N, CA, C and O of each residue as an XYZ file, in Angstrom:
744
protein
N    -186.852    -33.299    -78.353
C    -187.240    -34.167    -77.261
C    -186.127    -34.312    -76.234
O    -186.386    -34.789    -75.129
N    -184.910    -33.923    -76.554
C    -183.794    -34.121    -75.649
C    -183.551    -32.890    -74.791
O    -183.444    -31.775    -75.302
N    -183.467    -33.095    -73.514
C    -183.121    -32.028    -72.579
C    -181.596    -31.946    -72.488
O    -180.888    -32.842    -72.946
N    -181.111    -30.881    -71.902
C    -179.668    -30.701    -71.759
C    -179.115    -31.459    -70.555
O    -177.939    -31.311    -70.223
N    -179.933    -32.256    -69.907
C    -179.507    -32.942    -68.696
C    -179.118    -34.368    -69.046
O    -179.945    -35.151    -69.514
N    -177.866    -34.695    -68.818
C    -177.388    -36.056    -69.032
C    -176.969    -36.642    -67.688
O    -176.520    -35.921    -66.797
N    -177.117    -37.920    -67.556
C    -176.710    -38.610    -66.340
C    -175.406    -39.355    -66.608
O    -175.095    -39.684    -67.753
N    -174.660    -39.614    -65.566
C    -173.386    -40.305    -65.691
C    -173.619    -41.762    -66.082
O    -174.284    -42.506    -65.361
N    -173.073    -42.160    -67.216
C    -173.264    -43.527    -67.713
C    -171.942    -44.298    -67.791
O    -171.866    -45.341    -68.439
N    -170.914    -43.784    -67.135
C    -169.622    -44.489    -67.155
C    -169.701    -45.769    -66.340
O    -170.316    -45.816    -65.275
N    -169.064    -46.800    -66.866
C    -168.968    -48.077    -66.167
C    -167.495    -48.309    -65.869
O    -166.685    -48.434    -66.788
N    -167.150    -48.366    -64.603
C    -165.763    -48.601    -64.186
C    -165.605    -50.070    -63.835
O    -166.240    -50.575    -62.909
N    -164.761    -50.737    -64.576
C    -164.529    -52.167    -64.345
C    -163.862    -52.384    -62.989
O    -163.037    -51.574    -62.565
N    -164.214    -53.469    -62.310
C    -163.557    -53.774    -61.037
C    -162.134    -54.264    -61.280
O    -161.762    -54.622    -62.398
N    -161.363    -54.272    -60.224
C    -159.995    -54.766    -60.341
C    -160.017    -56.261    -60.672
O    -160.985    -56.949    -60.349
N    -158.957    -56.768    -61.312
C    -158.930    -58.183    -61.685
C    -159.043    -59.136    -60.500
O    -159.523    -60.259    -60.657
N    -158.613    -58.709    -59.328
C    -158.684    -59.558    -58.146
C    -159.766    -59.089    -57.168
O    -159.645    -59.267    -55.956
N    -160.808    -58.496    -57.710
C    -161.883    -57.927    -56.885
C    -162.496    -58.972    -55.965
O    -162.682    -60.132    -56.333
N    -162.798    -58.524    -54.776
C    -163.494    -59.372    -53.822
C    -165.006    -59.279    -54.028
O    -165.491    -58.578    -54.917
N    -165.713    -59.988    -53.202
C    -167.166    -60.068    -53.341
C    -167.842    -58.707    -53.234
O    -168.697    -58.382    -54.058
N    -167.480    -57.913    -52.246
C    -168.124    -56.610    -52.069
C    -167.884    -55.723    -53.277
O    -168.814    -55.076    -53.759
N    -166.652    -55.679    -53.779
C    -166.346    -54.852    -54.941
C    -167.134    -55.318    -56.168
O    -167.624    -54.494    -56.940
N    -167.256    -56.629    -56.348
C    -168.005    -57.140    -57.499
C    -169.496    -56.853    -57.391
O    -170.144    -56.524    -58.384
N    -170.036    -56.977    -56.188
C    -171.453    -56.665    -56.008
C    -171.727    -55.182    -56.242
O    -172.730    -54.826    -56.861
N    -170.843    -54.320    -55.753
C    -171.014    -52.879    -55.985
C    -170.834    -52.537    -57.468
O    -171.525    -51.659    -57.985
N    -169.921    -53.216    -58.150
C    -169.769    -53.030    -59.596
C    -171.065    -53.407    -60.323
O    -171.514    -52.684    -61.212
N    -171.650    -54.520    -59.948
C    -172.890    -54.952    -60.588
C    -173.988    -53.906    -60.410
O    -174.723    -53.605    -61.350
N    -174.096    -53.359    -59.209
C    -175.074    -52.311    -58.943
C    -174.771    -51.070    -59.774
O    -175.672    -50.505    -60.395
N    -173.514    -50.643    -59.791
C    -173.159    -49.445    -60.559
C    -173.363    -49.643    -62.059
O    -173.736    -48.702    -62.759
N    -173.128    -50.837    -62.553
C    -173.390    -51.103    -63.980
C    -174.879    -50.962    -64.269
O    -175.256    -50.373    -65.282
N    -175.722    -51.490    -63.403
C    -177.169    -51.339    -63.591
C    -177.585    -49.872    -63.500
O    -178.452    -49.420    -64.249
N    -176.966    -49.133    -62.584
C    -177.261    -47.696    -62.490
C    -176.890    -46.986    -63.791
O    -177.646    -46.147    -64.279
N    -175.724    -47.322    -64.355
C    -175.288    -46.696    -65.610
C    -176.227    -47.049    -66.753
O    -176.546    -46.195    -67.580
N    -176.671    -48.291    -66.806
C    -177.622    -48.696    -67.845
C    -178.923    -47.923    -67.689
O    -179.487    -47.440    -68.671
N    -179.397    -47.807    -66.453
C    -180.623    -47.056    -66.210
C    -180.445    -45.590    -66.575
O    -181.319    -44.998    -67.208
N    -179.318    -44.996    -66.182
C    -179.050    -43.587    -66.490
C    -179.051    -43.354    -67.996
O    -179.554    -42.332    -68.464
N    -178.503    -44.274    -68.744
C    -178.476    -44.150    -70.204
C    -179.897    -44.158    -70.771
O    -180.223    -43.368    -71.657
N    -180.727    -45.043    -70.262
C    -182.097    -45.171    -70.774
C    -182.994    -44.023    -70.308
O    -183.917    -43.637    -71.024
N    -182.737    -43.478    -69.128
C    -183.613    -42.440    -68.582
C    -183.080    -41.028    -68.794
O    -183.812    -40.062    -68.580
N    -181.840    -40.887    -69.205
C    -181.205    -39.585    -69.259
C    -181.504    -38.760    -70.488
O    -181.934    -39.275    -71.520
N    -181.267    -37.461    -70.355
C    -181.323    -36.491    -71.457
C    -182.679    -36.426    -72.147
O    -182.751    -36.340    -73.373
N    -183.743    -36.467    -71.373
C    -185.095    -36.382    -71.933
C    -185.831    -35.181    -71.361
O    -185.551    -34.731    -70.251
N    -186.762    -34.679    -72.127
C    -187.576    -33.563    -71.652
C    -188.778    -34.085    -70.868
O    -188.966    -35.294    -70.728
N    -189.583    -33.164    -70.363
C    -190.718    -33.528    -69.508
C    -191.718    -34.417    -70.235
O    -192.214    -35.385    -69.657
N    -192.020    -34.107    -71.481
C    -192.990    -34.915    -72.225
C    -192.498    -36.355    -72.370
O    -193.277    -37.296    -72.220
N    -191.215    -36.527    -72.661
C    -190.670    -37.875    -72.816
C    -190.668    -38.622    -71.487
O    -190.947    -39.821    -71.454
N    -190.357    -37.930    -70.392
C    -190.333    -38.574    -69.082
C    -191.732    -38.980    -68.613
O    -191.863    -39.827    -67.730
N    -192.767    -38.389    -69.190
C    -194.159    -38.718    -68.811
C    -194.816    -39.691    -69.774
O    -195.961    -40.092    -69.565
N    -194.119    -40.069    -70.807
C    -194.700    -40.917    -71.850
C    -194.842    -42.364    -71.380
O    -193.959    -42.905    -70.714
N    -195.950    -42.969    -71.734
C    -196.206    -44.373    -71.414
C    -196.135    -45.202    -72.689
O    -196.121    -44.667    -73.798
N    -196.091    -46.496    -72.511
C    -196.089    -47.423    -73.639
C    -197.222    -48.415    -73.413
O    -197.358    -48.984    -72.330
N    -198.030    -48.615    -74.443
C    -199.135    -49.568    -74.335
C    -200.102    -49.178    -73.236
O    -200.397    -47.999    -73.040
N    -200.592    -50.178    -72.519
C    -201.583    -49.914    -71.479
C    -200.953    -49.641    -70.112
O    -201.670    -49.396    -69.142
N    -199.635    -49.678    -70.026
C    -198.948    -49.437    -68.750
C    -198.975    -47.955    -68.393
O    -198.891    -47.096    -69.272
N    -199.092    -47.661    -67.103
C    -199.027    -46.281    -66.614
C    -197.588    -45.898    -66.241
O    -197.336    -44.759    -65.849
N    -196.655    -46.832    -66.359
C    -195.265    -46.579    -65.975
C    -194.617    -45.585    -66.924
O    -194.833    -45.622    -68.135
N    -193.805    -44.683    -66.339
C    -193.064    -43.695    -67.119
C    -191.601    -43.698    -66.660
O    -191.279    -44.185    -65.576
N    -190.728    -43.149    -67.501
C    -189.337    -43.012    -67.079
C    -189.211    -42.032    -65.916
O    -188.366    -42.223    -65.041
N    -190.037    -40.988    -65.893
C    -190.040    -40.076    -64.747
C    -190.434    -40.806    -63.472
O    -189.814    -40.613    -62.426
N    -191.462    -41.643    -63.556
C    -191.869    -42.443    -62.404
C    -190.768    -43.396    -61.961
O    -190.548    -43.589    -60.765
N    -190.078    -43.992    -62.930
C    -188.965    -44.879    -62.593
C    -187.834    -44.120    -61.905
O    -187.251    -44.616    -60.941
N    -187.522    -42.918    -62.397
C    -186.483    -42.111    -61.747
C    -186.822    -41.853    -60.285
O    -185.970    -41.996    -59.408
N    -188.060    -41.474    -60.032
C    -188.442    -41.150    -58.659
C    -188.552    -42.418    -57.810
O    -188.144    -42.429    -56.648
N    -189.095    -43.469    -58.386
C    -189.218    -44.730    -57.652
C    -187.839    -45.266    -57.273
O    -187.623    -45.656    -56.125
N    -186.906    -45.289    -58.225
C    -185.572    -45.800    -57.912
C    -184.835    -44.873    -56.951
O    -183.966    -45.330    -56.208
N    -185.156    -43.596    -56.948
C    -184.612    -42.699    -55.928
C    -185.091    -43.141    -54.550
O    -184.311    -43.185    -53.599
N    -186.374    -43.467    -54.448
C    -186.916    -43.921    -53.165
C    -186.307    -45.271    -52.780
O    -185.970    -45.484    -51.615
N    -186.164    -46.172    -53.730
C    -185.574    -47.480    -53.443
C    -184.143    -47.300    -52.917
O    -183.769    -47.920    -51.921
N    -183.354    -46.466    -53.573
C    -181.992    -46.186    -53.112
C    -182.025    -45.646    -51.680
O    -181.260    -46.091    -50.825
N    -182.908    -44.695    -51.429
C    -183.015    -44.087    -50.096
C    -183.406    -45.130    -49.056
O    -182.822    -45.189    -47.974
N    -184.388    -45.943    -49.391
C    -184.885    -46.969    -48.470
C    -183.762    -47.939    -48.069
O    -183.608    -48.270    -46.893
N    -182.990    -48.384    -49.049
C    -181.906    -49.318    -48.748
C    -180.782    -48.633    -47.984
O    -180.164    -49.260    -47.123
N    -180.498    -47.374    -48.269
C    -179.484    -46.640    -47.512
C    -179.912    -46.504    -46.052
O    -179.079    -46.591    -45.149
N    -181.187    -46.293    -45.822
C    -181.716    -46.234    -44.453
C    -181.505    -47.584    -43.774
O    -181.099    -47.646    -42.614
N    -181.782    -48.661    -44.503
C    -181.639    -50.004    -43.937
C    -180.209    -50.318    -43.529
O    -179.987    -50.993    -42.524
N    -179.230    -49.836    -44.299
C    -177.839    -50.183    -43.992
C    -177.186    -49.205    -43.029
O    -176.189    -49.551    -42.395
N    -177.719    -47.995    -42.902
C    -177.095    -47.006    -42.022
C    -177.896    -46.725    -40.764
O    -177.328    -46.333    -39.745
N    -179.199    -46.917    -40.819
C    -180.054    -46.588    -39.684
C    -180.408    -45.114    -39.598
O    -181.095    -44.702    -38.664
N    -179.954    -44.308    -40.554
C    -180.240    -42.871    -40.518
C    -181.686    -42.615    -40.949
O    -182.291    -43.456    -41.615
N    -182.242    -41.464    -40.574
C    -183.607    -41.143    -41.010
C    -183.620    -40.789    -42.498
O    -182.581    -40.443    -43.060
N    -184.775    -40.873    -43.130
C    -184.853    -40.533    -44.552
C    -184.620    -39.043    -44.790
O    -184.938    -38.205    -43.946
N    -184.063    -38.735    -45.950
C    -183.878    -37.347    -46.371
C    -185.183    -36.864    -47.003
O    -186.100    -37.654    -47.226
N    -185.260    -35.597    -47.283
C    -186.395    -35.059    -48.026
C    -186.223    -35.440    -49.500
O    -185.090    -35.545    -49.969
N    -187.277    -35.641    -50.214
C    -188.673    -35.413    -49.860
C    -189.315    -36.576    -49.120
O    -190.473    -36.493    -48.711
N    -188.564    -37.664    -48.946
C    -189.136    -38.892    -48.399
C    -189.632    -38.727    -46.973
O    -190.645    -39.318    -46.597
N    -188.938    -37.938    -46.182
C    -189.306    -37.756    -44.777
C    -190.707    -37.184    -44.630
O    -191.402    -37.502    -43.666
N    -191.133    -36.344    -45.570
C    -192.423    -35.660    -45.453
C    -193.580    -36.395    -46.115
O    -194.717    -35.928    -46.048
N    -193.322    -37.511    -46.741
C    -194.386    -38.235    -47.454
C    -195.239    -39.019    -46.465
O    -194.714    -39.730    -45.608
N    -196.538    -38.887    -46.586
C    -197.480    -39.712    -45.825
C    -197.800    -40.916    -46.708
O    -198.737    -40.879    -47.506
N    -197.017    -41.977    -46.560
C    -197.124    -43.142    -47.447
C    -198.472    -43.841    -47.315
O    -198.952    -44.433    -48.282
N    -199.087    -43.784    -46.148
C    -200.399    -44.410    -45.975
C    -201.483    -43.648    -46.732
O    -202.390    -44.253    -47.304
N    -201.387    -42.324    -46.735
C    -202.392    -41.493    -47.405
C    -202.158    -41.424    -48.913
O    -203.093    -41.179    -49.676
N    -200.917    -41.638    -49.342
C    -200.591    -41.509    -50.765
C    -199.756    -42.700    -51.245
O    -198.590    -42.540    -51.607
N    -200.356    -43.888    -51.247
C    -199.592    -45.043    -51.732
C    -199.168    -44.822    -53.182
O    -199.921    -44.281    -53.991
N    -197.955    -45.249    -53.488
C    -197.452    -45.049    -54.844
C    -197.016    -43.634    -55.135
O    -196.856    -43.258    -56.296
N    -196.820    -42.836    -54.081
C    -196.457    -41.432    -54.258
C    -195.222    -41.267    -55.129
O    -195.163    -40.361    -55.961
N    -194.238    -42.134    -54.944
C    -193.010    -42.015    -55.721
C    -193.291    -42.140    -57.221
O    -192.648    -41.468    -58.027
N    -194.230    -42.979    -57.594
C    -194.577    -43.148    -59.008
C    -195.424    -41.992    -59.530
O    -195.135    -41.434    -60.589
N    -196.458    -41.639    -58.795
C    -197.433    -40.679    -59.318
C    -196.986    -39.226    -59.217
O    -197.326    -38.418    -60.081
N    -196.237    -38.884    -58.185
C    -195.830    -37.490    -58.022
C    -194.798    -37.056    -59.049
O    -194.601    -35.858    -59.249
N    -194.142    -37.994    -59.697
C    -193.122    -37.656    -60.703
C    -193.714    -36.856    -61.857
O    -193.005    -36.074    -62.490
N    -194.993    -37.038    -62.141
C    -195.639    -36.306    -63.240
C    -195.661    -34.798    -62.986
O    -195.819    -34.012    -63.920
N    -195.503    -34.398    -61.729
C    -195.524    -32.976    -61.371
C    -194.123    -32.376    -61.249
O    -193.978    -31.184    -60.981
N    -193.110    -33.188    -61.443
C    -191.725    -32.736    -61.312
C    -191.126    -32.424    -62.676
O    -191.507    -33.016    -63.686
N    -190.192    -31.493    -62.690
C    -189.479    -31.171    -63.922
C    -188.375    -32.206    -64.139
O    -187.978    -32.898    -63.201
N    -187.884    -32.312    -65.360
C    -186.738    -33.197    -65.572
C    -185.571    -32.836    -64.655
O    -184.909    -33.722    -64.116
N    -185.319    -31.553    -64.479
C    -184.223    -31.124    -63.614
C    -184.410    -31.642    -62.186
O    -183.452    -32.098    -61.561
N    -185.633    -31.573    -61.673
C    -185.904    -32.068    -60.324
C    -185.724    -33.582    -60.235
O    -185.120    -34.085    -59.287
N    -186.243    -34.300    -61.215
C    -186.144    -35.762    -61.198
C    -184.694    -36.225    -61.307
O    -184.258    -37.095    -60.554
N    -183.958    -35.647    -62.237
C    -182.556    -36.045    -62.404
C    -181.730    -35.673    -61.175
O    -180.887    -36.456    -60.735
N    -181.965    -34.487    -60.618
C    -181.212    -34.063    -59.432
C    -181.515    -34.980    -58.247
O    -180.608    -35.342    -57.498
N    -182.776    -35.354    -58.075
C    -183.163    -36.238    -56.981
C    -182.480    -37.594    -57.130
O    -181.913    -38.111    -56.168
N    -182.530    -38.165    -58.316
C    -181.927    -39.480    -58.524
C    -180.405    -39.422    -58.314
O    -179.835    -40.275    -57.634
N    -179.760    -38.418    -58.898
C    -178.294    -38.304    -58.743
C    -177.906    -38.145    -57.275
O    -176.990    -38.816    -56.800
N    -178.588    -37.273    -56.562
C    -178.253    -37.027    -55.150
C    -178.496    -38.273    -54.301
O    -177.700    -38.592    -53.418
N    -179.581    -38.965    -54.566
C    -179.898    -40.155    -53.783
C    -178.901    -41.269    -54.077
O    -178.461    -41.961    -53.159
N    -178.542    -41.450    -55.339
C    -177.533    -42.457    -55.685
C    -176.217    -42.132    -54.979
O    -175.558    -43.031    -54.454
N    -175.836    -40.873    -54.962
C    -174.576    -40.498    -54.308
C    -174.637    -40.789    -52.814
O    -173.671    -41.307    -52.253
N    -175.751    -40.469    -52.158
C    -175.897    -40.775    -50.722
C    -175.810    -42.279    -50.494
O    -175.195    -42.736    -49.531
N    -176.429    -43.039    -51.384
C    -176.420    -44.497    -51.237
C    -175.007    -45.040    -51.456
O    -174.563    -45.923    -50.722
N    -174.302    -44.520    -52.457
C    -172.908    -44.957    -52.668
C    -172.069    -44.690    -51.418
O    -171.288    -45.540    -50.991
N    -172.237    -43.514    -50.845
C    -171.492    -43.171    -49.629
C    -171.855    -44.110    -48.484
O    -170.986    -44.531    -47.722
N    -173.131    -44.433    -48.367
C    -173.571    -45.342    -47.300
C    -172.940    -46.717    -47.482
O    -172.414    -47.289    -46.527
N    -172.989    -47.245    -48.688
C    -172.392    -48.562    -48.932
C    -170.891    -48.533    -48.717
O    -170.326    -49.471    -48.155
N    -170.251    -47.484    -49.151
C    -168.803    -47.367    -48.968
C    -168.449    -47.390    -47.477
O    -167.488    -48.041    -47.067
N    -169.225    -46.681    -46.688
C    -168.960    -46.616    -45.248
C    -169.193    -47.963    -44.571
O    -168.365    -48.401    -43.772
N    -170.292    -48.615    -44.873
C    -170.601    -49.866    -44.163
C    -169.779    -51.035    -44.672
O    -169.585    -52.016    -43.955
N    -169.291    -50.941    -45.909
C    -168.503    -52.048    -46.455
C    -167.006    -51.760    -46.459
O    -166.246    -52.450    -47.138
N    -166.582    -50.760    -45.718
C    -165.159    -50.405    -45.675
C    -164.298    -51.611    -45.321
O    -163.164    -51.727    -45.786
N    -164.830    -52.499    -44.508
C    -164.088    -53.705    -44.120
C    -164.593    -54.942    -44.861
O    -164.254    -56.065    -44.489
N    -165.403    -54.746    -45.908
C    -165.937    -55.882    -46.650
C    -166.909    -56.716    -45.838
O    -167.011    -57.925    -46.046
N    -167.616    -56.095    -44.927
C    -168.459    -56.787    -43.956
C    -169.843    -57.127    -44.506
O    -170.852    -56.659    -43.978
N    -169.895    -57.926    -45.547
C    -171.183    -58.283    -46.140
C    -172.043    -59.147    -45.230
O    -173.257    -59.232    -45.419
N    -171.428    -59.785    -44.251
C    -172.177    -60.637    -43.328
C    -172.724    -59.887    -42.119
O    -173.374    -60.484    -41.260
N    -172.463    -58.574    -42.045
C    -172.990    -57.769    -40.946
C    -174.497    -57.592    -41.119
O    -174.982    -57.502    -42.247
N    -175.236    -57.540    -40.022
C    -176.682    -57.336    -40.140
C    -177.026    -55.895    -40.501
O    -176.281    -54.964    -40.194
N    -178.156    -55.738    -41.149
C    -178.684    -54.415    -41.468
C    -179.103    -53.731    -40.173
O    -179.135    -54.349    -39.109
N    -179.421    -52.455    -40.281
C    -179.786    -51.669    -39.103
C    -181.287    -51.659    -38.844
O    -181.803    -50.736    -38.214
N    -181.985    -52.671    -39.323
C    -183.412    -52.780    -39.037
C    -183.733    -54.242    -38.766
O    -182.967    -55.138    -39.121
N    -184.861    -54.464    -38.143
C    -185.305    -55.816    -37.846
C    -186.480    -56.147    -38.740
O    -187.443    -55.385    -38.836
N    -186.390    -57.296    -39.395
C    -187.495    -57.743    -40.238
C    -188.699    -58.035    -39.346
O    -188.553    -58.575    -38.250
N    -189.873    -57.678    -39.819
C    -191.090    -57.848    -39.019
C    -191.424    -59.310    -38.743
O    -191.922    -59.640    -37.666
N    -191.155    -60.177    -39.696
C    -191.633    -61.550    -39.604
C    -190.919    -62.398    -38.554
O    -191.579    -63.098    -37.787
N    -189.598    -62.354    -38.502
C    -188.879    -63.262    -37.617
C    -188.047    -62.540    -36.562
O    -187.380    -63.191    -35.757
N    -188.073    -61.224    -36.550
C    -187.290    -60.491    -35.570
C    -185.800    -60.505    -35.839
O    -185.001    -60.204    -34.953
N    -185.423    -60.852    -37.056
C    -184.008    -60.870    -37.432
C    -183.742    -59.798    -38.473
O    -184.655    -59.306    -39.136
N    -182.474    -59.448    -38.600
C    -182.052    -58.474    -39.606
C    -181.350    -59.207    -40.745
O    -180.522    -60.084    -40.500
N    -181.673    -58.854    -41.982
C    -180.933    -59.475    -43.089
C    -179.493    -58.964    -43.092
O    -179.210    -57.881    -42.580
N    -178.601    -59.740    -43.665
C    -177.218    -59.294    -43.775
C    -177.108    -58.306    -44.928
O    -177.962    -58.272    -45.814
N    -176.041    -57.498    -44.907
C    -175.838    -56.476    -45.929
C    -175.770    -57.075    -47.334
O    -176.249    -56.460    -48.286
N    -175.189    -58.252    -47.477
C    -175.120    -58.917    -48.778
C    -176.526    -59.044    -49.381
O    -176.731    -58.750    -50.558
N    -177.476    -59.477    -48.575
C    -178.848    -59.669    -49.052
C    -179.443    -58.347    -49.527
O    -180.096    -58.299    -50.570
N    -179.222    -57.283    -48.775
C    -179.772    -55.978    -49.144
C    -179.137    -55.485    -50.439
O    -179.828    -54.938    -51.299
N    -177.841    -55.670    -50.583
C    -177.151    -55.244    -51.801
C    -177.627    -56.040    -53.013
O    -177.800    -55.478    -54.095
N    -177.836    -57.326    -52.841
C    -178.370    -58.151    -53.933
C    -179.793    -57.716    -54.270
O    -180.151    -57.642    -55.446
N    -180.607    -57.429    -53.261
C    -181.981    -56.981    -53.510
C    -182.010    -55.645    -54.252
O    -182.836    -55.456    -55.144
N    -181.123    -54.720    -53.895
C    -181.064    -53.428    -54.583
C    -180.653    -53.620    -56.038
O    -181.228    -52.998    -56.932
N    -179.674    -54.465    -56.281
C    -179.249    -54.750    -57.646
C    -180.382    -55.396    -58.437
O    -180.581    -55.080    -59.610
N    -181.118    -56.292    -57.803
C    -182.257    -56.947    -58.453
C    -183.344    -55.938    -58.801
O    -183.961    -56.030    -59.863
N    -183.577    -54.987    -57.922
C    -184.577    -53.943    -58.194
C    -184.198    -53.155    -59.451
O    -185.045    -52.871    -60.297
N    -182.918    -52.808    -59.558
C    -182.454    -52.116    -60.764
C    -182.592    -52.994    -61.997
O    -183.041    -52.525    -63.043
N    -182.213    -54.260    -61.889
C    -182.292    -55.155    -63.050
C    -183.719    -55.199    -63.590
O    -183.935    -55.137    -64.800
N    -184.670    -55.304    -62.702
C    -186.082    -55.351    -63.111
C    -186.469    -54.054    -63.821
O    -187.125    -54.086    -64.862
N    -186.070    -52.929    -63.265
C    -186.501    -51.652    -63.823
C    -185.679    -51.192    -65.018
O    -186.160    -50.383    -65.812
N    -184.455    -51.681    -65.168
C    -183.701    -51.385    -66.389
C    -184.425    -52.005    -67.582
O    -184.451    -51.425    -68.667
N    -185.004    -53.166    -67.383
C    -185.808    -53.773    -68.453
C    -187.006    -52.909    -68.819
O    -187.316    -52.738    -69.998
N    -187.671    -52.369    -67.821
C    -188.781    -51.452    -68.102
C    -188.282    -50.222    -68.847
O    -188.891    -49.783    -69.823
N    -187.154    -49.665    -68.370
C    -186.591    -48.472    -69.008
C    -186.208    -48.751    -70.458
O    -186.370    -47.884    -71.317
N    -185.704    -49.949    -70.738
C    -185.389    -50.337    -72.123
C    -186.606    -50.178    -73.027
O    -186.530    -49.566    -74.093
N    -187.721    -50.738    -72.585
C    -188.944    -50.694    -73.398
C    -189.480    -49.274    -73.535
O    -189.878    -48.853    -74.621
N    -189.488    -48.547    -72.432
C    -189.991    -47.173    -72.475
C    -189.142    -46.305    -73.395
O    -189.679    -45.565    -74.219
N    -187.825    -46.390    -73.261
C    -186.952    -45.538    -74.079
C    -187.034    -45.912    -75.557
O    -187.029    -45.031    -76.416
N    -187.108    -47.186    -75.858
C    -187.246    -47.574    -77.261
C    -188.530    -46.997    -77.849
O    -188.557    -46.588    -79.010
N    -189.591    -46.967    -77.047
C    -190.847    -46.397    -77.505
C    -190.797    -44.889    -77.669
O    -191.569    -44.328    -78.447
N    -189.908    -44.229    -76.955
C    -189.794    -42.771    -77.028
C    -189.003    -42.341    -78.252
O    -189.479    -41.533    -79.050
N    -187.800    -42.876    -78.405
C    -186.952    -42.403    -79.511
C    -186.141    -43.499    -80.203
O    -185.239    -43.209    -80.989
N    -186.467    -44.758    -79.907
C    -185.799    -45.852    -80.596
C    -184.456    -46.256    -80.023
O    -183.807    -47.142    -80.580
N    -184.006    -45.643    -78.927
C    -182.714    -45.993    -78.342
C    -182.746    -47.433    -77.842
O    -183.608    -47.800    -77.042
N    -181.808    -48.243    -78.313
C    -181.714    -49.635    -77.882
C    -180.255    -49.954    -77.566
O    -179.350    -49.221    -77.966
N    -180.040    -51.037    -76.856
C    -178.707    -51.503    -76.522
C    -178.625    -51.911    -75.079
O    -179.495    -51.584    -74.271
N    -177.548    -52.642    -74.754
C    -177.374    -53.157    -73.406
C    -176.611    -52.202    -72.505
O    -177.117    -51.790    -71.461
N    -175.407    -51.852    -72.899
C    -174.592    -50.948    -72.101
C    -174.443    -49.608    -72.818
O    -174.384    -49.565    -74.047
N    -174.381    -48.520    -72.061
C    -174.179    -47.207    -72.695
C    -172.806    -47.152    -73.349
O    -171.855    -47.762    -72.861
N    -172.704    -46.425    -74.445
C    -171.385    -46.267    -75.057
C    -170.421    -45.630    -74.060
O    -170.782    -44.701    -73.337
N    -169.217    -46.129    -74.032
C    -168.183    -45.611    -73.135
C    -167.209    -44.774    -73.964
O    -166.692    -45.228    -74.986
N    -166.969    -43.536    -73.501
C    -166.099    -42.620    -74.229
C    -164.737    -43.178    -74.413
O    -163.878    -42.528    -75.009
C-alpha cells in the first residue's frame, strides 16, 4: 500500500525570541508537516479510499489544500493563479479540486502539493520580509470594499490546515492504522 513518495515532515522550531510573523509561519509549517505525514507515502488506492459515508479522500485533500495554498498566495501577492488552477472553469465544475484528484496519480498529487506549498512559502517570505502582518492583502473583499490584513489571511490558512489535518488523521487511521499528533523527527 505504500508508494515510494514521501513528503517532508520535518518541523523546525522557531527561535526562542520569535516574533509574531515567525510564530504564525511556524504554526502553519507544523500543520503542513502533520498533514504531509498523514497523506504521504501512499499508493493510488489508498489516496482514493474513503471512510464511512464520507466521500472525502486523502487525494482530494492533497488537491484541495494545494488549491487553498494557491488561493491564499494569490491573495497576498496579487499574482495570477498557476496551472492547473488557471484553466479550471470553477462555475462549470464546482468542487473540481476534490473530485479531479481521483484521476491523478500519487506522483501528480504529491508534486502539485509540494510545488504549491513552496510557492506559498516564497510568497509569505516575500510579503512578510519586514514583518508587515498589518499590511492589507492584494484583493478587496466583496462585502465591505476593504482588504483583510495579512495576519488574518495567515490565520485563516492555518485554520484551514487544522481542520483538514483532523480529517487526514481519520482517513489515514482507516487506511493503515497510522496515528499520532506530530510526525517522528529524525
